[in-house]
PDB file of C-alpha atoms in Angstrom:
ATOM      1  CA  MET A   5      -0.104   0.106   0.011  1.00 72.00           C
ATOM      2  CA  TRP A   6       2.782   2.765   1.108  1.00 94.00           C
ATOM      3  CA  PHE A   7       4.105   4.272  -1.997  1.00 97.00           C
ATOM      4  CA  LYS A   8       7.431   3.971  -2.827  1.00 97.00           C
ATOM      5  CA  ASN A   9       8.234   6.547  -5.668  1.00 98.00           C
ATOM      6  CA  LEU A  10       6.504   9.417  -6.394  1.00 98.00           C
ATOM      7  CA  ILE A  11       5.759  11.214  -9.755  1.00 98.00           C
ATOM      8  CA  VAL A  12       3.604  14.414  -9.252  1.00 98.00           C
ATOM      9  CA  TYR A  13       1.422  15.731 -11.728  1.00 97.00           C
ATOM     10  CA  ARG A  14      -0.884  19.111 -11.675  1.00 97.00           C
ATOM     11  CA  LEU A  15      -4.371  18.714 -12.841  1.00 96.00           C
ATOM     12  CA  SER A  16      -4.876  21.814 -15.356  1.00 93.00           C
ATOM     13  CA  THR A  17      -8.751  21.270 -15.097  1.00 93.00           C
ATOM     14  CA  PRO A  18     -10.803  19.137 -12.229  1.00 93.00           C
ATOM     15  CA  ILE A  19     -12.010  15.632 -12.745  1.00 94.00           C
ATOM     16  CA  ASP A  20     -15.728  16.629 -13.014  1.00 92.00           C
ATOM     17  CA  LEU A  21     -16.871  13.175 -11.879  1.00 94.00           C
ATOM     18  CA  THR A  22     -18.134  11.764  -8.850  1.00 95.00           C
ATOM     19  CA  PRO A  23     -16.342   8.670  -7.489  1.00 94.00           C
ATOM     20  CA  ASP A  24     -19.416   6.532  -8.520  1.00 95.00           C
ATOM     21  CA  GLN A  25     -19.388   8.062 -11.919  1.00 97.00           C
ATOM     22  CA  LEU A  26     -15.756   7.490 -12.189  1.00 97.00           C
ATOM     23  CA  GLU A  27     -15.637   3.776 -11.154  1.00 96.00           C
ATOM     24  CA  THR A  28     -18.408   3.604 -14.036  1.00 96.00           C
ATOM     25  CA  ARG A  29     -15.991   4.865 -16.901  1.00 97.00           C
ATOM     26  CA  LEU A  30     -13.255   2.454 -15.360  1.00 97.00           C
ATOM     27  CA  GLU A  31     -15.459  -0.638 -15.804  1.00 97.00           C
ATOM     28  CA  GLU A  32     -15.265  -0.508 -19.208  1.00 96.00           C
ATOM     29  CA  PHE A  33     -11.294  -0.740 -18.930  1.00 97.00           C
ATOM     30  CA  ALA A  34     -11.058  -3.180 -16.383  1.00 97.00           C
ATOM     31  CA  PHE A  35      -8.205  -5.663 -16.622  1.00 96.00           C
ATOM     32  CA  ARG A  36      -8.628  -8.891 -18.366  1.00 94.00           C
ATOM     33  CA  PRO A  37      -6.130 -11.648 -18.430  1.00 90.00           C
ATOM     34  CA  CYS A  38      -4.242 -12.371 -21.759  1.00 88.00           C
ATOM     35  CA  ASN A  39      -5.947 -15.060 -23.702  1.00 86.00           C
ATOM     36  CA  SER A  40      -3.915 -17.658 -25.544  1.00 80.00           C
ATOM     37  CA  GLN A  41      -3.147 -15.620 -28.451  1.00 81.00           C
ATOM     38  CA  GLU A  42      -2.529 -12.146 -26.634  1.00 86.00           C
ATOM     39  CA  GLN A  43       1.131 -10.852 -25.579  1.00 84.00           C
ATOM     40  CA  SER A  44      -0.102  -8.142 -23.316  1.00 90.00           C
ATOM     41  CA  LYS A  45      -3.153  -6.737 -21.721  1.00 94.00           C
ATOM     42  CA  TYR A  46      -3.258  -3.359 -19.614  1.00 96.00           C
ATOM     43  CA  GLY A  47      -6.386  -2.391 -17.503  1.00 97.00           C
ATOM     44  CA  TRP A  48      -8.105  -1.258 -14.288  1.00 97.00           C
ATOM     45  CA  GLY A  49      -7.436  -3.476 -11.217  1.00 96.00           C
ATOM     46  CA  LYS A  50      -8.758  -3.352  -7.391  1.00 96.00           C
ATOM     47  CA  PRO A  51      -6.488  -1.374  -5.086  1.00 95.00           C
ATOM     48  CA  MET A  52      -7.118  -3.736  -2.647  1.00 92.00           C
ATOM     49  CA  GLY A  53      -6.943  -6.762  -4.642  1.00 88.00           C
ATOM     50  CA  LYS A  54      -9.014  -9.667  -2.906  1.00 85.00           C
ATOM     51  CA  HIS A  55      -9.958  -7.947  -0.353  1.00 84.00           C
ATOM     52  CA  GLY A  56     -12.001  -5.463  -2.387  1.00 84.00           C
ATOM     53  CA  SER A  57     -14.621  -5.507  -5.102  1.00 88.00           C
ATOM     54  CA  SER A  58     -14.310  -2.047  -6.657  1.00 94.00           C
ATOM     55  CA  LEU A  59     -11.899  -0.435  -9.054  1.00 96.00           C
ATOM     56  CA  ILE A  60     -11.375   2.952  -6.685  1.00 96.00           C
ATOM     57  CA  HIS A  61     -10.651   3.222  -3.115  1.00 96.00           C
ATOM     58  CA  VAL A  62     -11.661   6.521  -1.457  1.00 96.00           C
ATOM     59  CA  THR A  63     -10.378   8.063   1.836  1.00 95.00           C
ATOM     60  CA  ASN A  64     -10.866  11.294   2.867  1.00 95.00           C
ATOM     61  CA  GLY A  65     -11.690  12.436  -0.870  1.00 95.00           C
ATOM     62  CA  ASN A  66      -8.392  10.889  -2.309  1.00 97.00           C
ATOM     63  CA  ILE A  67      -9.141   8.402  -4.782  1.00 97.00           C
ATOM     64  CA  LEU A  68      -6.742   5.303  -5.044  1.00 97.00           C
ATOM     65  CA  LEU A  69      -6.488   3.631  -8.385  1.00 98.00           C
ATOM     66  CA  CYS A  70      -4.468   0.602  -9.678  1.00 97.00           C
ATOM     67  CA  ALA A  71      -3.541  -0.260 -13.462  1.00 97.00           C
ATOM     68  CA  ARG A  72      -2.658  -3.818 -13.969  1.00 97.00           C
ATOM     69  CA  LYS A  73      -0.571  -5.290 -16.731  1.00 96.00           C
ATOM     70  CA  GLU A  74       0.023  -8.918 -17.910  1.00 94.00           C
ATOM     71  CA  ASP A  75       3.111  -9.331 -20.347  1.00 90.00           C
ATOM     72  CA  LYS A  76       3.664 -12.840 -21.992  1.00 87.00           C
ATOM     73  CA  MET A  77       7.209 -13.780 -21.623  1.00 82.00           C
ATOM     74  CA  LEU A  78       8.721 -14.817 -24.923  1.00 81.00           C
ATOM     75  CA  PRO A  79      12.371 -14.630 -24.907  1.00 81.00           C
ATOM     76  CA  ALA A  80      14.066 -13.391 -28.395  1.00 87.00           C
ATOM     77  CA  SER A  81      16.505 -16.255 -28.094  1.00 87.00           C
ATOM     78  CA  VAL A  82      13.961 -18.667 -28.270  1.00 85.00           C
ATOM     79  CA  ILE A  83      11.849 -16.745 -31.107  1.00 85.00           C
ATOM     80  CA  LYS A  84      15.088 -16.518 -33.023  1.00 88.00           C
ATOM     81  CA  GLU A  85      16.332 -20.085 -32.630  1.00 88.00           C
ATOM     82  CA  ALA A  86      12.813 -21.772 -33.782  1.00 85.00           C
ATOM     83  CA  LEU A  87      12.976 -18.960 -36.957  1.00 87.00           C
ATOM     84  CA  ASP A  88      16.219 -20.094 -37.738  1.00 88.00           C
ATOM     85  CA  GLU A  89      15.269 -23.564 -37.675  1.00 87.00           C
ATOM     86  CA  LYS A  90      12.250 -22.866 -39.834  1.00 85.00           C
ATOM     87  CA  VAL A  91      14.188 -20.697 -42.217  1.00 85.00           C
ATOM     88  CA  GLU A  92      16.991 -23.595 -42.866  1.00 86.00           C
ATOM     89  CA  MET A  93      14.265 -26.105 -43.211  1.00 87.00           C
ATOM     90  CA  ILE A  94      12.613 -24.039 -45.876  1.00 86.00           C
ATOM     91  CA  GLU A  95      15.654 -23.140 -47.761  1.00 83.00           C
ATOM     92  CA  GLN A  96      16.685 -26.875 -48.111  1.00 86.00           C
ATOM     93  CA  GLU A  97      13.688 -28.070 -48.943  1.00 86.00           C
ATOM     94  CA  THR A  98      13.233 -24.895 -51.843  1.00 87.00           C
ATOM     95  CA  ALA A  99      16.884 -24.509 -52.768  1.00 85.00           C
ATOM     96  CA  ARG A 100      16.376 -20.764 -52.514  1.00 88.00           C
ATOM     97  CA  PRO A 101      16.826 -18.048 -49.842  1.00 89.00           C
ATOM     98  CA  VAL A 102      14.042 -17.012 -47.687  1.00 87.00           C
ATOM     99  CA  LYS A 103      13.136 -13.362 -48.251  1.00 89.00           C
ATOM    100  CA  LYS A 104      12.447 -10.999 -45.536  1.00 90.00           C
ATOM    101  CA  LYS A 105       8.684 -10.879 -45.700  1.00 90.00           C
ATOM    102  CA  GLU A 106       8.676 -14.481 -45.654  1.00 87.00           C
ATOM    103  CA  LYS A 107      10.701 -14.173 -42.253  1.00 88.00           C
ATOM    104  CA  ASP A 108       8.555 -11.833 -40.820  1.00 89.00           C
ATOM    105  CA  ALA A 109       5.331 -13.978 -41.722  1.00 90.00           C
ATOM    106  CA  LEU A 110       7.028 -16.925 -40.020  1.00 87.00           C
ATOM    107  CA  LYS A 111       8.058 -15.137 -36.984  1.00 89.00           C
ATOM    108  CA  GLU A 112       4.522 -14.007 -36.459  1.00 86.00           C
ATOM    109  CA  GLU A 113       3.507 -17.714 -37.034  1.00 87.00           C
ATOM    110  CA  ILE A 114       6.015 -18.955 -34.400  1.00 86.00           C
ATOM    111  CA  ILE A 115       4.937 -16.097 -31.862  1.00 84.00           C
ATOM    112  CA  HIS A 116       1.293 -17.087 -32.103  1.00 81.00           C
ATOM    113  CA  THR A 117       2.523 -20.824 -31.502  1.00 84.00           C
ATOM    114  CA  LEU A 118       4.464 -20.393 -28.800  1.00 81.00           C
ATOM    115  CA  LEU A 119       2.134 -17.840 -27.060  1.00 76.00           C
ATOM    116  CA  PRO A 120      -0.025 -20.398 -25.231  1.00 75.00           C
ATOM    117  CA  ARG A 121       2.958 -21.965 -23.556  1.00 78.00           C
ATOM    118  CA  ALA A 122       4.567 -18.614 -22.433  1.00 80.00           C
ATOM    119  CA  PHE A 123       4.966 -17.784 -18.748  1.00 82.00           C
ATOM    120  CA  SER A 124       3.197 -14.386 -17.771  1.00 84.00           C
ATOM    121  CA  ARG A 125       4.577 -11.659 -15.843  1.00 86.00           C
ATOM    122  CA  LEU A 126       2.014  -9.599 -13.770  1.00 91.00           C
ATOM    123  CA  GLY A 127       2.382  -5.947 -12.492  1.00 94.00           C
ATOM    124  CA  SER A 128       0.508  -3.215 -11.039  1.00 96.00           C
ATOM    125  CA  THR A 129       1.153   0.937 -10.964  1.00 97.00           C
ATOM    126  CA  PHE A 130      -0.918   2.601  -8.170  1.00 98.00           C
ATOM    127  CA  ALA A 131      -1.850   6.317  -8.079  1.00 98.00           C
ATOM    128  CA  TYR A 132      -4.113   8.624  -6.369  1.00 98.00           C
ATOM    129  CA  ILE A 133      -6.169  11.624  -7.384  1.00 98.00           C
ATOM    130  CA  ALA A 134      -6.139  14.199  -4.730  1.00 97.00           C
ATOM    131  CA  PRO A 135      -8.849  16.508  -5.836  1.00 96.00           C
ATOM    132  CA  LYS A 136      -8.276  19.178  -2.942  1.00 95.00           C
ATOM    133  CA  GLN A 137      -4.821  19.777  -3.971  1.00 96.00           C
ATOM    134  CA  GLY A 138      -5.595  19.373  -7.556  1.00 96.00           C
ATOM    135  CA  LEU A 139      -2.975  16.609  -8.237  1.00 97.00           C
ATOM    136  CA  ILE A 140      -2.341  13.120  -9.163  1.00 98.00           C
ATOM    137  CA  ILE A 141       0.384  11.531  -7.842  1.00 98.00           C
ATOM    138  CA  VAL A 142       1.857   7.976  -9.340  1.00 98.00           C
ATOM    139  CA  ASP A 143       3.886   5.520  -7.509  1.00 98.00           C
ATOM    140  CA  ALA A 144       6.074   4.958 -10.665  1.00 97.00           C
ATOM    141  CA  SER A 145       9.789   4.516 -10.996  1.00 93.00           C
ATOM    142  CA  SER A 146       9.766   6.172 -14.355  1.00 94.00           C
ATOM    143  CA  HIS A 147       7.643   8.404 -16.303  1.00 95.00           C
ATOM    144  CA  ASN A 148       6.710   6.010 -18.947  1.00 95.00           C
ATOM    145  CA  LYS A 149       5.086   3.901 -16.253  1.00 95.00           C
ATOM    146  CA  ALA A 150       3.368   6.957 -15.152  1.00 97.00           C
ATOM    147  CA  GLU A 151       2.234   8.006 -18.445  1.00 97.00           C
ATOM    148  CA  ASP A 152       1.024   4.556 -19.142  1.00 97.00           C
ATOM    149  CA  LEU A 153      -1.596   4.932 -16.381  1.00 98.00           C
ATOM    150  CA  LEU A 154      -2.583   8.533 -17.062  1.00 98.00           C
ATOM    151  CA  ALA A 155      -3.222   7.184 -20.739  1.00 97.00           C
ATOM    152  CA  LEU A 156      -5.462   4.782 -19.575  1.00 98.00           C
ATOM    153  CA  LEU A 157      -7.232   7.287 -17.228  1.00 98.00           C
ATOM    154  CA  ARG A 158      -7.499   9.561 -20.151  1.00 97.00           C
ATOM    155  CA  LYS A 159      -8.846   7.107 -22.458  1.00 97.00           C
ATOM    156  CA  SER A 160     -11.521   5.853 -19.509  1.00 97.00           C
ATOM    157  CA  ILE A 161     -12.825   9.479 -18.620  1.00 96.00           C
ATOM    158  CA  GLY A 162     -12.606  11.207 -22.211  1.00 94.00           C
ATOM    159  CA  SER A 163     -10.048  13.721 -21.334  1.00 93.00           C
ATOM    160  CA  LEU A 164      -7.512  14.617 -18.847  1.00 95.00           C
ATOM    161  CA  ALA A 165      -5.252  17.757 -18.677  1.00 94.00           C
ATOM    162  CA  VAL A 166      -1.932  17.378 -16.402  1.00 95.00           C
ATOM    163  CA  LEU A 167       1.401  18.030 -16.534  1.00 95.00           C
ATOM    164  CA  PRO A 168       4.220  17.135 -14.099  1.00 96.00           C
ATOM    165  CA  VAL A 169       4.741  19.515 -11.201  1.00 96.00           C
ATOM    166  CA  GLN A 170       8.110  21.426 -12.019  1.00 95.00           C
ATOM    167  CA  SER A 171       9.753  24.117 -10.077  1.00 96.00           C
ATOM    168  CA  LYS A 172      10.365  27.763 -10.835  1.00 95.00           C
ATOM    169  CA  VAL A 173      14.220  27.027 -10.048  1.00 94.00           C
ATOM    170  CA  PRO A 174      15.998  24.034 -11.539  1.00 95.00           C
ATOM    171  CA  VAL A 175      16.089  21.200  -9.051  1.00 97.00           C
ATOM    172  CA  ASP A 176      19.732  20.532  -9.635  1.00 96.00           C
ATOM    173  CA  GLN A 177      20.612  24.272  -9.179  1.00 95.00           C
ATOM    174  CA  THR A 178      18.939  24.198  -6.042  1.00 96.00           C
ATOM    175  CA  MET A 179      20.263  20.910  -4.718  1.00 96.00           C
ATOM    176  CA  THR A 180      23.684  22.238  -5.448  1.00 95.00           C
ATOM    177  CA  GLN A 181      23.448  25.440  -3.751  1.00 94.00           C
ATOM    178  CA  TRP A 182      22.313  23.179  -0.412  1.00 93.00           C
ATOM    179  CA  LEU A 183      25.803  21.695  -0.460  1.00 89.00           C
ATOM    180  CA  SER A 184      27.771  24.688  -1.489  1.00 86.00           C
ATOM    181  CA  GLU A 185      26.222  27.276   0.879  1.00 81.00           C
ATOM    182  CA  GLU A 186      25.095  24.958   3.501  1.00 76.00           C
ATOM    183  CA  ASP A 187      21.651  26.658   3.663  1.00 79.00           C
ATOM    184  CA  ASN A 188      19.060  25.899   6.234  1.00 88.00           C
ATOM    185  CA  ILE A 189      16.509  23.705   4.783  1.00 94.00           C
ATOM    186  CA  THR A 190      14.415  22.971   7.637  1.00 93.00           C
ATOM    187  CA  PRO A 191      11.897  20.849   8.052  1.00 95.00           C
ATOM    188  CA  PHE A 192      13.973  19.121   5.650  1.00 96.00           C
ATOM    189  CA  SER A 193      17.685  17.595   6.353  1.00 95.00           C
ATOM    190  CA  LEU A 194      20.420  16.150   4.172  1.00 95.00           C
ATOM    191  CA  LEU A 195      21.129  12.286   4.572  1.00 96.00           C
ATOM    192  CA  GLU A 196      24.667  10.743   3.631  1.00 95.00           C
ATOM    193  CA  GLU A 197      23.916  10.040  -0.213  1.00 96.00           C
ATOM    194  CA  ALA A 198      24.094  11.955  -3.691  1.00 96.00           C
ATOM    195  CA  GLU A 199      25.144  12.078  -7.017  1.00 97.00           C
ATOM    196  CA  LEU A 200      27.324  14.748  -8.903  1.00 96.00           C
ATOM    197  CA  LYS A 201      27.727  15.333 -12.485  1.00 95.00           C
ATOM    198  CA  SER A 202      29.750  17.467 -14.535  1.00 93.00           C
ATOM    199  CA  PRO A 203      27.727  19.696 -17.185  1.00 88.00           C
ATOM    200  CA  LEU A 204      30.197  18.611 -20.039  1.00 87.00           C
ATOM    201  CA  GLU A 205      29.343  15.856 -22.360  1.00 83.00           C
ATOM    202  CA  ASN A 206      30.276  12.552 -21.311  1.00 84.00           C
ATOM    203  CA  GLY A 207      31.713  14.425 -17.958  1.00 85.00           C
ATOM    204  CA  ALA A 208      32.243  12.591 -14.697  1.00 92.00           C
ATOM    205  CA  VAL A 209      29.821  11.219 -12.478  1.00 94.00           C
ATOM    206  CA  LEU A 210      30.315  11.014  -8.764  1.00 94.00           C
ATOM    207  CA  ARG A 211      28.061   8.821  -6.529  1.00 95.00           C
ATOM    208  CA  CYS A 212      28.619   9.039  -2.725  1.00 93.00           C
ATOM    209  CA  LYS A 213      27.104   6.779  -0.073  1.00 94.00           C
ATOM    210  CA  ASN A 214      27.402   6.938   3.763  1.00 95.00           C
ATOM    211  CA  GLN A 215      29.548  10.397   2.690  1.00 92.00           C
ATOM    212  CA  ASP A 216      29.057  13.732   4.623  1.00 92.00           C
ATOM    213  CA  LEU A 217      27.795  15.906   2.128  1.00 91.00           C
ATOM    214  CA  LEU A 218      28.984  19.074   3.608  1.00 90.00           C
ATOM    215  CA  CYS A 219      32.737  17.904   3.375  1.00 90.00           C
ATOM    216  CA  THR A 220      35.466  19.964   1.777  1.00 91.00           C
ATOM    217  CA  GLU A 221      35.971  17.015  -0.850  1.00 91.00           C
ATOM    218  CA  ILE A 222      32.244  17.544  -2.080  1.00 92.00           C
ATOM    219  CA  GLN A 223      32.790  21.613  -2.094  1.00 91.00           C
ATOM    220  CA  ALA A 224      35.906  21.268  -4.131  1.00 93.00           C
ATOM    221  CA  HIS A 225      33.836  19.005  -6.999  1.00 93.00           C
ATOM    222  CA  ILE A 226      31.241  21.773  -6.759  1.00 93.00           C
ATOM    223  CA  GLU A 227      33.656  24.641  -6.930  1.00 92.00           C
ATOM    224  CA  ASN A 228      35.277  22.702 -10.119  1.00 91.00           C
ATOM    225  CA  GLY A 229      31.763  22.823 -11.748  1.00 92.00           C
ATOM    226  CA  MET A 230      29.676  19.932 -10.802  1.00 94.00           C
ATOM    227  CA  PHE A 231      25.942  19.963 -10.196  1.00 95.00           C
ATOM    228  CA  VAL A 232      24.138  17.790  -7.559  1.00 96.00           C
ATOM    229  CA  THR A 233      21.651  15.930  -9.707  1.00 96.00           C
ATOM    230  CA  LYS A 234      20.391  13.320  -6.563  1.00 97.00           C
ATOM    231  CA  ALA A 235      20.215  13.697  -2.885  1.00 97.00           C
ATOM    232  CA  ALA A 236      19.097  11.870  -0.140  1.00 97.00           C
ATOM    233  CA  LEU A 237      16.815  13.666   2.287  1.00 97.00           C
ATOM    234  CA  GLN A 238      14.644  13.302   5.224  1.00 97.00           C
ATOM    235  CA  TYR A 239      11.384  15.237   5.931  1.00 97.00           C
ATOM    236  CA  ALA A 240      10.508  16.296   9.694  1.00 95.00           C
ATOM    237  CA  GLU A 241      10.084  12.996  11.353  1.00 94.00           C
ATOM    238  CA  SER A 242       7.897  11.674   8.489  1.00 95.00           C
ATOM    239  CA  MET A 243       9.975   9.772   5.973  1.00 97.00           C
ATOM    240  CA  THR A 244      12.978   9.623   3.998  1.00 98.00           C
ATOM    241  CA  PHE A 245      13.490   9.869   0.312  1.00 98.00           C
ATOM    242  CA  VAL A 246      15.719  10.408  -2.518  1.00 98.00           C
ATOM    243  CA  LEU A 247      14.965  13.748  -4.961  1.00 98.00           C
ATOM    244  CA  ASN A 248      16.229  13.678  -8.712  1.00 97.00           C
ATOM    245  CA  GLU A 249      17.120  16.335 -10.802  1.00 96.00           C
ATOM    246  CA  ASP A 250      14.009  15.949 -12.942  1.00 95.00           C
ATOM    247  CA  MET A 251      11.964  16.249  -9.731  1.00 96.00           C
ATOM    248  CA  THR A 252      10.749  12.661  -9.301  1.00 97.00           C
ATOM    249  CA  ILE A 253      11.123  11.137  -5.898  1.00 98.00           C
ATOM    250  CA  LYS A 254      12.489   7.698  -5.190  1.00 97.00           C
ATOM    251  CA  ARG A 255      12.731   5.196  -2.183  1.00 97.00           C
ATOM    252  CA  VAL A 256      10.346   6.835  -0.054  1.00 98.00           C
ATOM    253  CA  LYS A 257      10.490   5.429   3.111  1.00 97.00           C
ATOM    254  CA  PHE A 258       8.019   6.130   6.233  1.00 96.00           C
ATOM    255  CA  THR A 259       9.607   6.442   9.758  1.00 94.00           C
ATOM    256  CA  ASP A 260       8.417   4.336  12.815  1.00 92.00           C
ATOM    257  CA  VAL A 261       6.776   7.599  13.705  1.00 91.00           C
ATOM    258  CA  VAL A 262       4.268   7.523  10.882  1.00 91.00           C
ATOM    259  CA  THR A 263       3.914   3.876  10.634  1.00 87.00           C
ATOM    260  CA  GLU A 264       3.235   3.242  14.192  1.00 86.00           C
ATOM    261  CA  GLN A 265       0.127   5.099  13.990  1.00 84.00           C
ATOM    262  CA  GLN A 266      -1.404   1.874  12.500  1.00 76.00           C
ATOM    263  CA  GLU A 267      -0.645  -0.450  15.580  1.00 75.00           C
ATOM    264  CA  ASP A 268      -4.033   0.099  17.091  1.00 73.00           C
ATOM    265  CA  GLN A 269      -5.831  -1.593  13.944  1.00 73.00           C
ATOM    266  CA  ASP A 270      -7.440  -5.031  14.016  1.00 74.00           C
ATOM    267  CA  LYS A 271      -4.851  -6.860  11.786  1.00 75.00           C
ATOM    268  CA  ALA A 272      -7.674  -9.243  10.837  1.00 77.00           C
ATOM    269  CA  ASP A 273      -9.561  -6.581   9.252  1.00 84.00           C
ATOM    270  CA  LYS A 274      -7.844  -6.322   6.441  1.00 85.00           C
ATOM    271  CA  ALA A 275      -9.835  -3.717   4.663  1.00 86.00           C
ATOM    272  CA  ALA A 276      -9.858  -1.467   7.722  1.00 88.00           C
ATOM    273  CA  CYS A 277      -5.893  -1.762   7.805  1.00 89.00           C
ATOM    274  CA  PHE A 278      -5.774  -0.800   3.955  1.00 91.00           C
ATOM    275  CA  ASP A 279      -8.005   1.941   4.435  1.00 92.00           C
ATOM    276  CA  ALA A 280      -6.085   3.120   7.583  1.00 92.00           C
ATOM    277  CA  ASP A 281      -2.877   3.029   5.948  1.00 93.00           C
ATOM    278  CA  PHE A 282      -4.052   5.150   2.935  1.00 95.00           C
ATOM    279  CA  ALA A 283      -5.404   7.727   5.049  1.00 95.00           C
ATOM    280  CA  ILE A 284      -2.272   7.773   6.896  1.00 95.00           C
ATOM    281  CA  MET A 285      -0.088   7.832   3.692  1.00 96.00           C
ATOM    282  CA  THR A 286      -2.131  10.666   2.044  1.00 97.00           C
ATOM    283  CA  GLY A 287      -2.564  12.924   5.099  1.00 96.00           C
ATOM    284  CA  GLU A 288       1.617  12.856   5.181  1.00 97.00           C
ATOM    285  CA  PHE A 289       1.991  13.520   1.488  1.00 97.00           C
ATOM    286  CA  GLU A 290      -0.831  16.585   1.816  1.00 97.00           C
ATOM    287  CA  GLN A 291       2.242  18.182   4.090  1.00 97.00           C
ATOM    288  CA  PHE A 292       5.303  16.740   2.533  1.00 98.00           C
ATOM    289  CA  ILE A 293       4.478  17.921  -1.495  1.00 98.00           C
ATOM    290  CA  PRO A 294       3.898  21.304  -0.813  1.00 97.00           C
ATOM    291  CA  ALA A 295       6.695  21.682   1.901  1.00 97.00           C
ATOM    292  CA  LEU A 296       9.054  20.378  -0.792  1.00 97.00           C
ATOM    293  CA  VAL A 297       7.584  22.630  -3.656  1.00 97.00           C
ATOM    294  CA  GLU A 298       8.328  25.443  -1.106  1.00 96.00           C
ATOM    295  CA  LEU A 299      11.833  24.350  -0.727  1.00 96.00           C
ATOM    296  CA  LEU A 300      12.633  24.246  -4.290  1.00 95.00           C
ATOM    297  CA  GLY A 301      11.617  27.713  -4.902  1.00 94.00           C
ATOM    298  CA  GLY A 302       7.909  27.428  -5.617  1.00 95.00           C
ATOM    299  CA  GLU A 303       5.931  25.609  -8.450  1.00 95.00           C
ATOM    300  CA  GLU A 304       6.205  26.759 -11.953  1.00 91.00           C
ATOM    301  CA  ALA A 305       3.050  27.860 -13.466  1.00 83.00           C
ATOM    302  CA  ASN A 306       1.757  25.376 -16.011  1.00 69.00           C
ATOM    303  CA  VAL A 307       0.498  28.031 -19.266  1.00 55.00           C
TER     304      VAL A 307
END
C-alpha cells in the first residue's frame, strides 16, 4: 500500500466526476487476463486486490487507482532459434533463400504458436487523485510507467489535462546550493547520499554513499563545476527519500513515527487496515509535497 516512488502531476482542470461516475467509466477498461493469443493486456484492477470489489478506493476525498498489466514472456533467443530452424528447413526444401517478408510472416506464426505456453509477468502501478490539492500522484519509478497509467485514465474518462509538477528554479541548481552554501532547509535535512555530475558531455559522475555531503571534498567538486543531480533527504520525522533533478522522488520510506500510527488497527480486518494506511500516507503527502515545492523555490505555473 505504501508508495515507494512519487511522480506528481498537476491537474489543469478538475476531474468533474463523482467517485461512482468515475468507477463506471473505469469498468469499461477493467483488466482482463491475456487469452491464449494475446501478448499483453493493460487495464484497471482492484486497489485492494482480493480484499475489495471496487476499482477505486476513496478515503478523505482521495481516490486510489490501480492499473494492472500482464506481459507474456517470450525470450527473443527462443523466437530466433525457432525461426532459424524454420528458415533452414524451407531453404533446404526449396533450394532458395527465404526473403525478409517471408521471415516476418514466419516469426509472427512462431509467436502465435508459442504464446499459449509462455509464462506471464504481472505488475501493478498505483496512483491517487487528490482533488483538494489538484494533483495526481503516481507510484512509478519512471515517467513511462506513469504516463501509461495517465493515458489509460484519459482513455477511460475522455479527457485529462495534466502536467508534471516542476519548480521555478532548476532542481539541480537548488540542490547544489544546499551543499555549497550549507543552506538551512528545515524541516528537511540532508542525509549521506548524493550524485554529482559534470555539465560537460560525457563528463564525470560522482556517486556518494555514507558520506558527509558538506565535507571539503564535495565542496571542491562543486567549485570545479559539478552539479548535484540526486540527494537523499529526510522530511521532518516522517520519511526519507531521494530527490532527482527531474523532480521525481524515489525510495520513499516512512519512519516508525508514521507507521506506528497503525498499531491500534485490528490486523485481521484487512480492509480497515488498508483504509487506515491509505489515510495515513495521503495525510503525510498533503504536508510533504507542498513543503518540498516551497523548498525548491515554488511551483512553475503551467500555461
